Coordinates of C-alpha atoms in Angstrom, one line a residue:
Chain A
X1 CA 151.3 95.7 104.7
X2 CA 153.6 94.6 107.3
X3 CA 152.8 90.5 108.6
X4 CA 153.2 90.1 112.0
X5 CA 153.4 86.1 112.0
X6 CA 154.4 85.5 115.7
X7 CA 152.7 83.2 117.7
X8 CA 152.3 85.9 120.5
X9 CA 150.0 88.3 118.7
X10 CA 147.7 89.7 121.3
X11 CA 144.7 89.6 118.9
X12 CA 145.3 88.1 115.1
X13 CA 141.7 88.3 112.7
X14 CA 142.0 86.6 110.0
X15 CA 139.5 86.3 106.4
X16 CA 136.9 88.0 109.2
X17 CA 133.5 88.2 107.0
X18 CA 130.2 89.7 108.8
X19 CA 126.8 89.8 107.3
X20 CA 123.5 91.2 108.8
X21 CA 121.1 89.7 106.8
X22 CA 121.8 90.5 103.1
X23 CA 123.9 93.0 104.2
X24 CA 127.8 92.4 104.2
X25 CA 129.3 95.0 106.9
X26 CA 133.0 92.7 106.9
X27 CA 134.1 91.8 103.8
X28 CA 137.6 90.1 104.9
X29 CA 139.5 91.5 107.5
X30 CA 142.8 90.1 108.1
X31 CA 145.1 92.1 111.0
X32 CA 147.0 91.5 114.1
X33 CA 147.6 93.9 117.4
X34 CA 150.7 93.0 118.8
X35 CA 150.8 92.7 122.8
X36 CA 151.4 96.4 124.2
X37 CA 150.4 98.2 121.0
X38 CA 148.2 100.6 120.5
X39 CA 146.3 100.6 117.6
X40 CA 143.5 102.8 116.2
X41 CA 140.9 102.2 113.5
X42 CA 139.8 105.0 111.8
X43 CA 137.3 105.2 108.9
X44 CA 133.8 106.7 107.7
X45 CA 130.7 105.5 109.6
X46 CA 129.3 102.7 108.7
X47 CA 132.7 101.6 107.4
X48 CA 132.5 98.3 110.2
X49 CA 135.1 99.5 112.2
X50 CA 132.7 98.9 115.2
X51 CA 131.8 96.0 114.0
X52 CA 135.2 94.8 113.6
X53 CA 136.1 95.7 117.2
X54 CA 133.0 93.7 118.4
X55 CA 133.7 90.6 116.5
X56 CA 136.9 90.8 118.6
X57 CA 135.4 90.1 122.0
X58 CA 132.3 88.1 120.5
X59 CA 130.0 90.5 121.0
X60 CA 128.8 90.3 117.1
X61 CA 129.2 86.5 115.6
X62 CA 131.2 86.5 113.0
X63 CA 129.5 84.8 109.4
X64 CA 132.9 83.9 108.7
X65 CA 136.6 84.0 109.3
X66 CA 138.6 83.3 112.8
X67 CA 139.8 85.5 115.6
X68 CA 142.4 84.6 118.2
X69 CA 143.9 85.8 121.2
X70 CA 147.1 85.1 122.3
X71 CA 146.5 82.0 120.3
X72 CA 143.2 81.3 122.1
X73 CA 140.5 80.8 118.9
X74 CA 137.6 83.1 120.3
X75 CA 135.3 81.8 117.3
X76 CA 136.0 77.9 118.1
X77 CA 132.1 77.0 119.5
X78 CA 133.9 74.9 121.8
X79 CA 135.4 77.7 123.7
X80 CA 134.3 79.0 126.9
X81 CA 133.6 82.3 125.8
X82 CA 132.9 83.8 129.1
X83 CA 136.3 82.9 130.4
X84 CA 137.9 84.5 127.1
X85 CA 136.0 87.7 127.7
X86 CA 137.2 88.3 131.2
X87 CA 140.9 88.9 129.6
X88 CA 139.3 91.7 127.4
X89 CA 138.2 94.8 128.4
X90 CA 136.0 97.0 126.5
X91 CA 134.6 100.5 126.9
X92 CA 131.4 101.4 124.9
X93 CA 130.5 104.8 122.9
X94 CA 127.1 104.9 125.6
X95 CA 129.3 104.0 128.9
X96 CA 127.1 101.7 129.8
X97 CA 127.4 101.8 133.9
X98 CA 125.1 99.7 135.3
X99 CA 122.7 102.7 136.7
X100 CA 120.7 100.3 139.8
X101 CA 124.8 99.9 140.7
X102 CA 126.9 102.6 142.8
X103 CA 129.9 103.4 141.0
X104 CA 132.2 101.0 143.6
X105 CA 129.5 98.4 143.0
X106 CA 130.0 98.8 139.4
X107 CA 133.3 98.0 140.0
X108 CA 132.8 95.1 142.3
X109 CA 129.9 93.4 141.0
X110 CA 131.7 91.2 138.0
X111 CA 135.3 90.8 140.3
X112 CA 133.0 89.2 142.7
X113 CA 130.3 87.6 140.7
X114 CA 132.9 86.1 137.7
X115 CA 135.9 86.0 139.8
X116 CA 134.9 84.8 142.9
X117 CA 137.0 87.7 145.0
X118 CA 136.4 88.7 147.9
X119 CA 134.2 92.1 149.0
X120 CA 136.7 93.3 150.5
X121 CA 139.7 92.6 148.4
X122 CA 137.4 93.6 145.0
X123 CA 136.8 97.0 146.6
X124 CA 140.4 97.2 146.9
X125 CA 141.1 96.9 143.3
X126 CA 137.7 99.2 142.4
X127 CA 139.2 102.0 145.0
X128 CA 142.7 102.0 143.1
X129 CA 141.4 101.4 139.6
X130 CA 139.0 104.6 140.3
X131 CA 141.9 106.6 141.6
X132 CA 143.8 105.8 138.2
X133 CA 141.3 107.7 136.4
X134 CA 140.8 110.3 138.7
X135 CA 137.0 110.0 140.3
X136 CA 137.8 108.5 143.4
X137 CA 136.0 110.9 145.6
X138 CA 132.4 109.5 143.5
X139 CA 133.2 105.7 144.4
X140 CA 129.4 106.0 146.5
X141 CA 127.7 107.9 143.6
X142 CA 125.0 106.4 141.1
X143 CA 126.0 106.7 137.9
X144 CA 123.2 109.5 136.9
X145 CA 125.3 111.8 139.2
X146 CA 127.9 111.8 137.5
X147 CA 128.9 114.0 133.9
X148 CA 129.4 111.9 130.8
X149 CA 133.8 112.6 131.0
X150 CA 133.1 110.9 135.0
X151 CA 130.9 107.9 133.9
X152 CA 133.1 107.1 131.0
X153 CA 136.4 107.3 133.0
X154 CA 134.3 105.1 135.7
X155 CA 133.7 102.6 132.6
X156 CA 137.3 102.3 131.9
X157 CA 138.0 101.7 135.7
X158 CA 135.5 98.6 135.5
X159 CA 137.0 97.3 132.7
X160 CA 140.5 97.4 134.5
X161 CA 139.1 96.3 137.4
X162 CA 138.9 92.7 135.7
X163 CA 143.0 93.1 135.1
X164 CA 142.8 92.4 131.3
X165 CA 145.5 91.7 129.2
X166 CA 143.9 93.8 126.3
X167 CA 141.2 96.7 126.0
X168 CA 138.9 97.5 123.7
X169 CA 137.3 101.0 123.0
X170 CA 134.0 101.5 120.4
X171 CA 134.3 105.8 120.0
X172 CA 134.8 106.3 123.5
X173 CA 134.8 110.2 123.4
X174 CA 132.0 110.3 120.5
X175 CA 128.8 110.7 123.1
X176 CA 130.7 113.4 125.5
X177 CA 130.8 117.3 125.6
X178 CA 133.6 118.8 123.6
X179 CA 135.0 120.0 127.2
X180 CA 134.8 116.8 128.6
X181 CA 136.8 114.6 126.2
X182 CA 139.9 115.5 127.1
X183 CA 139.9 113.7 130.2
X184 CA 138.7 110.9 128.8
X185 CA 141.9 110.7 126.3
X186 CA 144.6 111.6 128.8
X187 CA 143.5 108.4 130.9
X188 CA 143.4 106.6 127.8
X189 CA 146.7 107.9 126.9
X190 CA 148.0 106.7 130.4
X191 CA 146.9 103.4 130.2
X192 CA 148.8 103.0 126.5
X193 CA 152.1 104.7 128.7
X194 CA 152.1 102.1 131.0
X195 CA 152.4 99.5 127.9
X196 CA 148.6 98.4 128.3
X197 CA 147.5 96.5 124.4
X198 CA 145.0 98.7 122.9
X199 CA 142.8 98.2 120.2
X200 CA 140.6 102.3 119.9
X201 CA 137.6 102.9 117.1
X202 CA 137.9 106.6 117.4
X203 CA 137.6 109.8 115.3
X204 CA 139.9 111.5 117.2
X205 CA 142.7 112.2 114.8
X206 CA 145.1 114.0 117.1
X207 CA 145.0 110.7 119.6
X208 CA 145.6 108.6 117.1
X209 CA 148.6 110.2 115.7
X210 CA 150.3 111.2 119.0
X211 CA 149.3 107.6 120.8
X212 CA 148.7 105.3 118.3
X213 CA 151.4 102.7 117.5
X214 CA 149.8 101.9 114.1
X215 CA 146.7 103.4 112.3
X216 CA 144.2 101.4 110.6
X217 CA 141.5 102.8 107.8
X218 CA 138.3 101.3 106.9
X219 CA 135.9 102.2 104.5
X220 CA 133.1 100.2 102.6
X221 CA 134.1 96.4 105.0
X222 CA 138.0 96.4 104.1
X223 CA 141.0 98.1 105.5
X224 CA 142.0 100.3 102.9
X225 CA 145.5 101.0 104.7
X226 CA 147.4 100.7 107.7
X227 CA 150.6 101.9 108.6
X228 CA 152.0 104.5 110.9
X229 CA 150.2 107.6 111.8
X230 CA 152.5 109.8 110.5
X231 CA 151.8 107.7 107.2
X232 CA 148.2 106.4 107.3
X233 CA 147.3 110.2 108.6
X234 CA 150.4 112.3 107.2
X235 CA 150.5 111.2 104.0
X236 CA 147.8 108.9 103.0
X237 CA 148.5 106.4 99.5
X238 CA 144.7 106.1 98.9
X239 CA 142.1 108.8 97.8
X240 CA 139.8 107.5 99.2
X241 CA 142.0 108.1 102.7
X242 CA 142.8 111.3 102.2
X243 CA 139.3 112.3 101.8
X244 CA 138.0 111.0 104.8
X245 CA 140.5 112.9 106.5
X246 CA 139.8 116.3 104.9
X247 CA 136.3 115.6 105.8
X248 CA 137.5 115.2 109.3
X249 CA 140.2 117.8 110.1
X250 CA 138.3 120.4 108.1
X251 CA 134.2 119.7 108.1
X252 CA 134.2 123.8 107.2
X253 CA 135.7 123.2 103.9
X254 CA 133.1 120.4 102.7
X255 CA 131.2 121.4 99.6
X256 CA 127.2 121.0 99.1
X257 CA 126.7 118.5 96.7
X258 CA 123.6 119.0 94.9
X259 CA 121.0 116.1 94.2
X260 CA 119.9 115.8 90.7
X261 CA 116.5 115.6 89.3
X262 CA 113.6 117.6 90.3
X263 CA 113.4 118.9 94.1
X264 CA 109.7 118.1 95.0
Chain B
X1 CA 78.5 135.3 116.2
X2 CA 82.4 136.4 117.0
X3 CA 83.9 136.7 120.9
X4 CA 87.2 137.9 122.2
X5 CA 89.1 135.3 123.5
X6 CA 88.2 136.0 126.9
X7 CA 84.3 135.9 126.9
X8 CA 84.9 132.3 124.8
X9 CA 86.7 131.5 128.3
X10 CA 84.1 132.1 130.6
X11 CA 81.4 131.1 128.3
X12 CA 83.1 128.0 128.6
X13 CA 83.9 127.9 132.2
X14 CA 79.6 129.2 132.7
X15 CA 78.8 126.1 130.9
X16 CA 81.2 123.6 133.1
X17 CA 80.2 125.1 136.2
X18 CA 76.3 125.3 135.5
X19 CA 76.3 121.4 134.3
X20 CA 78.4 120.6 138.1
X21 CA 75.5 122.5 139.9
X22 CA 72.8 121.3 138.3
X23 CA 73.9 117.8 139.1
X24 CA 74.6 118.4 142.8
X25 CA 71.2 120.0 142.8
X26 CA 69.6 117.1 141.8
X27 CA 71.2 114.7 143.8
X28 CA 70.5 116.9 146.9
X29 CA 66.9 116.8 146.2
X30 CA 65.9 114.0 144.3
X31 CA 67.7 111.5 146.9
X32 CA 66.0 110.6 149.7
X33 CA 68.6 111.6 152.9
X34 CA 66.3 110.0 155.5
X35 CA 66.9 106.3 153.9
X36 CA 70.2 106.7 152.8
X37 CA 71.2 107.4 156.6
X38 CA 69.2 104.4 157.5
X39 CA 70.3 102.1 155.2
X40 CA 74.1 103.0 154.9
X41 CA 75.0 104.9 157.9
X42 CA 73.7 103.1 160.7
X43 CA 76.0 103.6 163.5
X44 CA 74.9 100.5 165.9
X45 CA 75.7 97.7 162.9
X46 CA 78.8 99.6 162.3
X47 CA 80.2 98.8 165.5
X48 CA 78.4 95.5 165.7
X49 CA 81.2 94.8 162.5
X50 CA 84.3 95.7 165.0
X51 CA 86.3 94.2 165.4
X52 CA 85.9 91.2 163.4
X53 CA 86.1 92.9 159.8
X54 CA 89.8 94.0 161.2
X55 CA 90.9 91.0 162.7
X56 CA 89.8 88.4 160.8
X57 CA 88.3 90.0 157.2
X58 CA 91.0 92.6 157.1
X59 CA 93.6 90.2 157.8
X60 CA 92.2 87.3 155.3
X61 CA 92.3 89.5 152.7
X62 CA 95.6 90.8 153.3
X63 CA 96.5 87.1 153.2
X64 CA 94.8 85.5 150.5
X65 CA 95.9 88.7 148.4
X66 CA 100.0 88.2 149.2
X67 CA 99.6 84.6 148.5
X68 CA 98.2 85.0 145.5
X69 CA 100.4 87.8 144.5
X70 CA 103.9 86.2 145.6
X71 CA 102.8 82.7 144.1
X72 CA 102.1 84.8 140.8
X73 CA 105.3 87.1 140.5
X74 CA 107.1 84.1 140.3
X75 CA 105.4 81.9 137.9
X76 CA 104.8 85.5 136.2
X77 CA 108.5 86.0 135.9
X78 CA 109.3 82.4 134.8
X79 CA 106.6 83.0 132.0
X80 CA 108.3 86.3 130.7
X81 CA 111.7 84.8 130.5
X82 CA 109.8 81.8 128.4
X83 CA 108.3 84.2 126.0
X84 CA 112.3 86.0 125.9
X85 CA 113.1 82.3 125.4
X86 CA 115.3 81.5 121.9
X87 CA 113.5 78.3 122.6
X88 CA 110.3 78.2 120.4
X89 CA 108.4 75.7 122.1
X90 CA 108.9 77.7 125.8
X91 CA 107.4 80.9 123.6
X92 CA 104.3 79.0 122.8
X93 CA 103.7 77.5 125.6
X94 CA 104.3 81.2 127.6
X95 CA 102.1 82.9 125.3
X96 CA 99.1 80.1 125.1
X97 CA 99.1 80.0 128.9
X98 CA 99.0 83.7 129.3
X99 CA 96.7 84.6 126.5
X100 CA 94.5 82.0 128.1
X101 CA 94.7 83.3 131.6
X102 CA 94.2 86.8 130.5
X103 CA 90.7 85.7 129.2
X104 CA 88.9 83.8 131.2
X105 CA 87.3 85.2 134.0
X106 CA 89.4 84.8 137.5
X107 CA 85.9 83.3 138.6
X108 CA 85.9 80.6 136.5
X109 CA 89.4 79.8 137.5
X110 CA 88.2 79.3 141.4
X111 CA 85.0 77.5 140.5
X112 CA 87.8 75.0 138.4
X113 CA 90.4 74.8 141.2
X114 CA 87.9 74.7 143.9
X115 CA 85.9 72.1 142.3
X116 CA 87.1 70.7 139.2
X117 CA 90.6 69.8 140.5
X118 CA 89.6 68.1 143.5
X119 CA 87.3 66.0 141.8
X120 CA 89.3 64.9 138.9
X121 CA 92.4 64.2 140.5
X122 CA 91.0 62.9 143.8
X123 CA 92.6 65.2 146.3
X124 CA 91.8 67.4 149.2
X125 CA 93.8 71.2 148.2
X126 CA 94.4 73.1 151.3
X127 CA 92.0 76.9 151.0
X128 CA 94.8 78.8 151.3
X129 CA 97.1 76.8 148.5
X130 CA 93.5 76.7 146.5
X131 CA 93.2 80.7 146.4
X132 CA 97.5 81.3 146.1
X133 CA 96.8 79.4 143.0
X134 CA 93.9 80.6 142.0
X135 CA 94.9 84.4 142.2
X136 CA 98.3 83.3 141.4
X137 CA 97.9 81.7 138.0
X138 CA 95.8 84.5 137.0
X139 CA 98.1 87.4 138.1
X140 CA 100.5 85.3 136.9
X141 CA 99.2 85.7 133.1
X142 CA 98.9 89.7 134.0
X143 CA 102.5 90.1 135.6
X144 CA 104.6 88.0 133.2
X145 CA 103.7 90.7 130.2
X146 CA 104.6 93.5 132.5
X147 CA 107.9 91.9 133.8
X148 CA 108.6 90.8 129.5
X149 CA 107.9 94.6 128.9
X150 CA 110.1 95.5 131.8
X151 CA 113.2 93.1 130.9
X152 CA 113.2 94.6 127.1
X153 CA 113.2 98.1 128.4
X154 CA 116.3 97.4 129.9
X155 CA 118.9 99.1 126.8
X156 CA 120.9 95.9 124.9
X157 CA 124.0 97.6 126.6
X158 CA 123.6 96.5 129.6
X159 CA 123.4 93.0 128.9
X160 CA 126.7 93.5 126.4
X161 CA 128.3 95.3 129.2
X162 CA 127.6 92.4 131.8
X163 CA 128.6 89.9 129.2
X164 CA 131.6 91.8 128.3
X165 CA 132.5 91.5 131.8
X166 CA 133.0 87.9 131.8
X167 CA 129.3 87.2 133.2
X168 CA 127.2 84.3 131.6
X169 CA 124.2 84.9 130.3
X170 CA 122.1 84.0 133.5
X171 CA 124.3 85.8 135.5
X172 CA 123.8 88.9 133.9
X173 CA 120.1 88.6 133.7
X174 CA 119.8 88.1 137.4
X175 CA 122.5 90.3 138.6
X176 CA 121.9 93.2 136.1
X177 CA 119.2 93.1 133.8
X178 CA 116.0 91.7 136.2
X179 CA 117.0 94.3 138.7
X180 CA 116.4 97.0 136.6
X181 CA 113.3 95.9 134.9
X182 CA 111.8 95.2 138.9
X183 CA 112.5 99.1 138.9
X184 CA 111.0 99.9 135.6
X185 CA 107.5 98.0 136.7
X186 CA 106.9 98.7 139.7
X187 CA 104.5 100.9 139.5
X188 CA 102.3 98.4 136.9
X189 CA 102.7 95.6 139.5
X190 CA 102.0 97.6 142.6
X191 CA 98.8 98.2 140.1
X192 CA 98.5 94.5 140.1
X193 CA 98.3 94.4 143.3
X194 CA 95.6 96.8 143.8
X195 CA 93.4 94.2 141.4
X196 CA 94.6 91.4 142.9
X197 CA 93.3 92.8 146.6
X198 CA 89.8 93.3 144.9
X199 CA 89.8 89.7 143.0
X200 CA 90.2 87.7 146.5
X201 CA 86.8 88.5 147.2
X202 CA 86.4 85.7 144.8
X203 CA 87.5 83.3 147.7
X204 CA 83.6 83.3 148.7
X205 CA 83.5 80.6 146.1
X206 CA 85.2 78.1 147.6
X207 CA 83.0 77.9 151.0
X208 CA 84.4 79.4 153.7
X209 CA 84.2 78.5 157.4
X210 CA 83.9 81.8 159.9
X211 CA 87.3 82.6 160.4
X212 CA 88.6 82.3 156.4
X213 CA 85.6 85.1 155.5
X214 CA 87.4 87.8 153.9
X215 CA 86.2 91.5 153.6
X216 CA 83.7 90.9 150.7
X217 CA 82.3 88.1 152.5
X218 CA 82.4 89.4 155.8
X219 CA 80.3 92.1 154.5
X220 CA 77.4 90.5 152.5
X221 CA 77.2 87.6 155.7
X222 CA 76.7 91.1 158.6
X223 CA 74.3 92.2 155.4
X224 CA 71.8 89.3 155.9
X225 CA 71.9 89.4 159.3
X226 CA 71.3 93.3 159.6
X227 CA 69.0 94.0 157.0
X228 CA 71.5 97.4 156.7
X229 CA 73.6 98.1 153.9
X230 CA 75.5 100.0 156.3
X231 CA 77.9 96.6 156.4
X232 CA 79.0 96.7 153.0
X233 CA 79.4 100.5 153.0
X234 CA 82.2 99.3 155.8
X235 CA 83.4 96.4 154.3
X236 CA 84.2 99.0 151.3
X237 CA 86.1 101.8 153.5
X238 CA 88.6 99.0 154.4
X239 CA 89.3 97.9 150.9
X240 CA 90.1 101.5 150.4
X241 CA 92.3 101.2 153.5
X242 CA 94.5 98.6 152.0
X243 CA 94.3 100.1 148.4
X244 CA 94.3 103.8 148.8
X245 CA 98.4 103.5 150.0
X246 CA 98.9 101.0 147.6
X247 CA 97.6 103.8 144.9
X248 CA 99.8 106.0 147.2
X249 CA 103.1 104.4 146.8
X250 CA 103.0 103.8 142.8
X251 CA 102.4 107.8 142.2
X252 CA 105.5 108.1 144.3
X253 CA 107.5 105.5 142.9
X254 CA 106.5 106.9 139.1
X255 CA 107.3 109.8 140.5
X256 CA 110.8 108.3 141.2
X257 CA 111.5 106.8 138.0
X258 CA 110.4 110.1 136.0
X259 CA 113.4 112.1 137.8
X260 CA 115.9 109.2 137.5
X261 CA 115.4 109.1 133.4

């Protein structure tokens, strides 16, 4: 495993441990994302990748174990955690857009409300944030109008609309038509152009191995390896790796396995 | 005995119909019409009520019913975001003063602000702050389970997307979770309403001089006088005047809120 030690890692886990209930989803997590890399965590479900990326902006507690960002220690109770959060964007599997909120609005509402801009100048940043990803022309729509590709791309927009230093993205494609995913990546894939630090829970392979900077792969609370995705996805060390990602590039070739024991 | 499915149809509808006429029939002739019109549809006390039960009955109940209603949306609100409270003792307290409220009869609430209060605290309430509260505190009790229900249909993402965004936890309640849960329960509280316009006949209870007499009142004080019961056949039509849009306006709202899901 390669150690990033600098003092500049954009987010640095480390001995990360989350329980719900009796149930240990985390069971030590230690990595860093660098600022402007892109990195993707892949892994079975359940395997608390999701988890993992919501532990990075708070959004689950952690039982144990510290997160920082760009030194800032997000799980120090002192912290203002609603400060912290405005330098992270994230973009969620369900989108969700505030629906009582026109798409601008959407865009608007936390500039204005968390920081303090002007109508006039946040509607600036919402028009050219919703040009980025390519739905300008629905800026007075609600977001029921719109297809699941529009209303995710519009989710990304709010999140930039904040300026972040980092984003965050939970399956972003997972909940969207086959046919409409592909718009979805090539913003994302934009965004990691332009140098943006990116940390994507995603079963889409072929983004992670064209965009990704660094692959991650979890299974059972650990990260079972990490490397390049040439590596991680080209030529997994683990078994347990490599069978995940038959599972994933080729679903037709899975086998039934049979329960034992008697039927009824 | 075995039938197609078409004679068990009209069997059936035979039956329905039969029952409908037979009941019509007996209303027809069994009433007697001659009284009825006397005593309901007397056209002089009618217009003897005009236009008082507008301008003054009408009006009062208009009143007293927004006063209550307004005073109890927002204690009912405050009381729903104490049971949502991670504070224990604001959940107890919500939930004894709304399970409390929800059983005593609104009567009995009047009779003790109208009477009880004044009395034990030595002070002279004001009729209109006497029946906000009145109606208030027990709408209150009514409204603050709706607007709970409301606030936790709201999904869990929108709060995590609001406090992803930077907002505090207030801040996204007001600015993105309230909103929507007004939206969701509109239609219940618009019902609210509806029973809220009916309970302020309870007002008669406190005394009222001639120009606080609200429709209920209005109507059983022209029924004494006219020995007609024409007045409260009246007094009745305008309830329905206030309540019949009311009834109106949530079908179109649910309406609403079907096609945005």
């Amino acid at each position: 495993m390669t150690d990033h030690k600098a003092d500049e890692a954009a987010i640095r886990v480390e001995g990360l441990h989350k329980s719900f209930g009796e149930f240990e989803v985390l069971k030590g997590i230690d990595f860093t994302v660098r600022p402007g890399e892109v990195v993707c965590v892949i892994g079975p479900s359940g395997s608390g990748k999701s988890t993992l990326l919501r532990c990075v902006n708070l959004l689950e507690e952690p039982t144990a174990g510290t997160v920082a960002l760009s030194g800032t220690e997000l799980t120090d109770p002192d912290v203002d955690i609603d400060r912290v959060r405005r330098r992270i964007g994230i973009v969620f599997q369900s989108f969700n857009l505030f629906p009582h909120l026109t798409v601008l609005d959407n865009l608007t509402i936390a500039q204005r409300r968390v920081l303090g801009r002007a109508k006039g100048e946040a509607e600036r940043i919402g028009r050219a944030n919703l040009r980025r990803v390519g739905v300008s022309e629905k800026e007075s729509a609600y977001p029921a109008q719109l297809s699941g590709g529009q209303q995710q791309r519009v989710a990304i927009a709010r999140a930039l609309s904040m300026e972040p230093e980092l984003m965050l993205f939970d399956e972003p494609t997972s909940a969207l038509d086959p046919e409409l995913v592909g718009d979805v990546l090539a913003v994302m894939r934009r965004l990691a152009d332009e140098g943006m630090t990116m940390m994507v829970v995603t079963h889409e392979m072929s983004f992670a191995r064209e965009v990704a900077d660094r692959v991650v792969f979890m299974d059972g609370g650990v990260i079972v390896e990490e490397g390049a995705p040439s590596q991680v996805i080209g030529a997994p060390r683990h078994q347990r790796t490599r069978t995940f990602l038959s599972r994933v590039l080729d679903p037709a070739a899975a086998e039934v396995t049979e329960d034992g024991g008697p039927s009824d | 005995m075995s039938m197609s499915r078409r004679q068990r149809r009209r069997t059936v509808r035979g039956v329905q119909y039969g029952v409908l006429a037979l009941v019509v029939a007996a209303a027809a002739f069994g009433a007697n019409w001659g009284e009825i019109r006397r005593a309901f549809f007397d056209l002089d006390v009618t217009q003897a009520q005009f236009p008082e039960i507008i301008t003054t009955a009408l009006v009062n109940t208009v009143v007293y019913t927004l006063l209550g209603f307004g005073f109890g949306l927002a204690l009912g609100l405050v009381l729903a975001l104490m049971r949502l409270s991670s504070v224990p003792p604001y959940r107890w307290l919500a939930t004894g003063y709304i399970e409390f409220f929800r059983g005593v009869p609104a009567l009995l609430v009047f009779i003790a602000l109208g009477f009880g209060v004044p009395i034990a605290f030595q002070v002279v309430i004001n009729q209109y702050a006497t029946v906000m509260l009145a109606l208030g505190l027990v709408g209150a009790a009514y409204m603050a389970e709706t607007i709970r229900a409301g606030i936790q249909a709201v999904p869990r993402g929108q709060m995590e997307a609001a406090r992803s965004l930077g907002m505090s936890q207030g801040r996204a309640m007001r600015s993105i979770v309230i909103p929507q849960a007004f939206r969701i329960v509109l239609p219940p509280l618009t019902n609210e309403l509806i029973l809220l316009t009916k309970d302020s006949s309870l007002v008669y209870l406190l005394g009222l001089s001639l120009g606080q007499y609200e429709l209920a009142k209005f109507g059983r004080e022209a029924l004494n006088e006219n020995r007609s019961l024409t007045p409260i056949l009246v007094a009745g039509l305008c309830y329905l005047i206030i309540t019949l849009p009311l009834g109106h306006l949530v079908r179109r709202l649910e309406a609403r809120t079907a096609k945005a899901r």
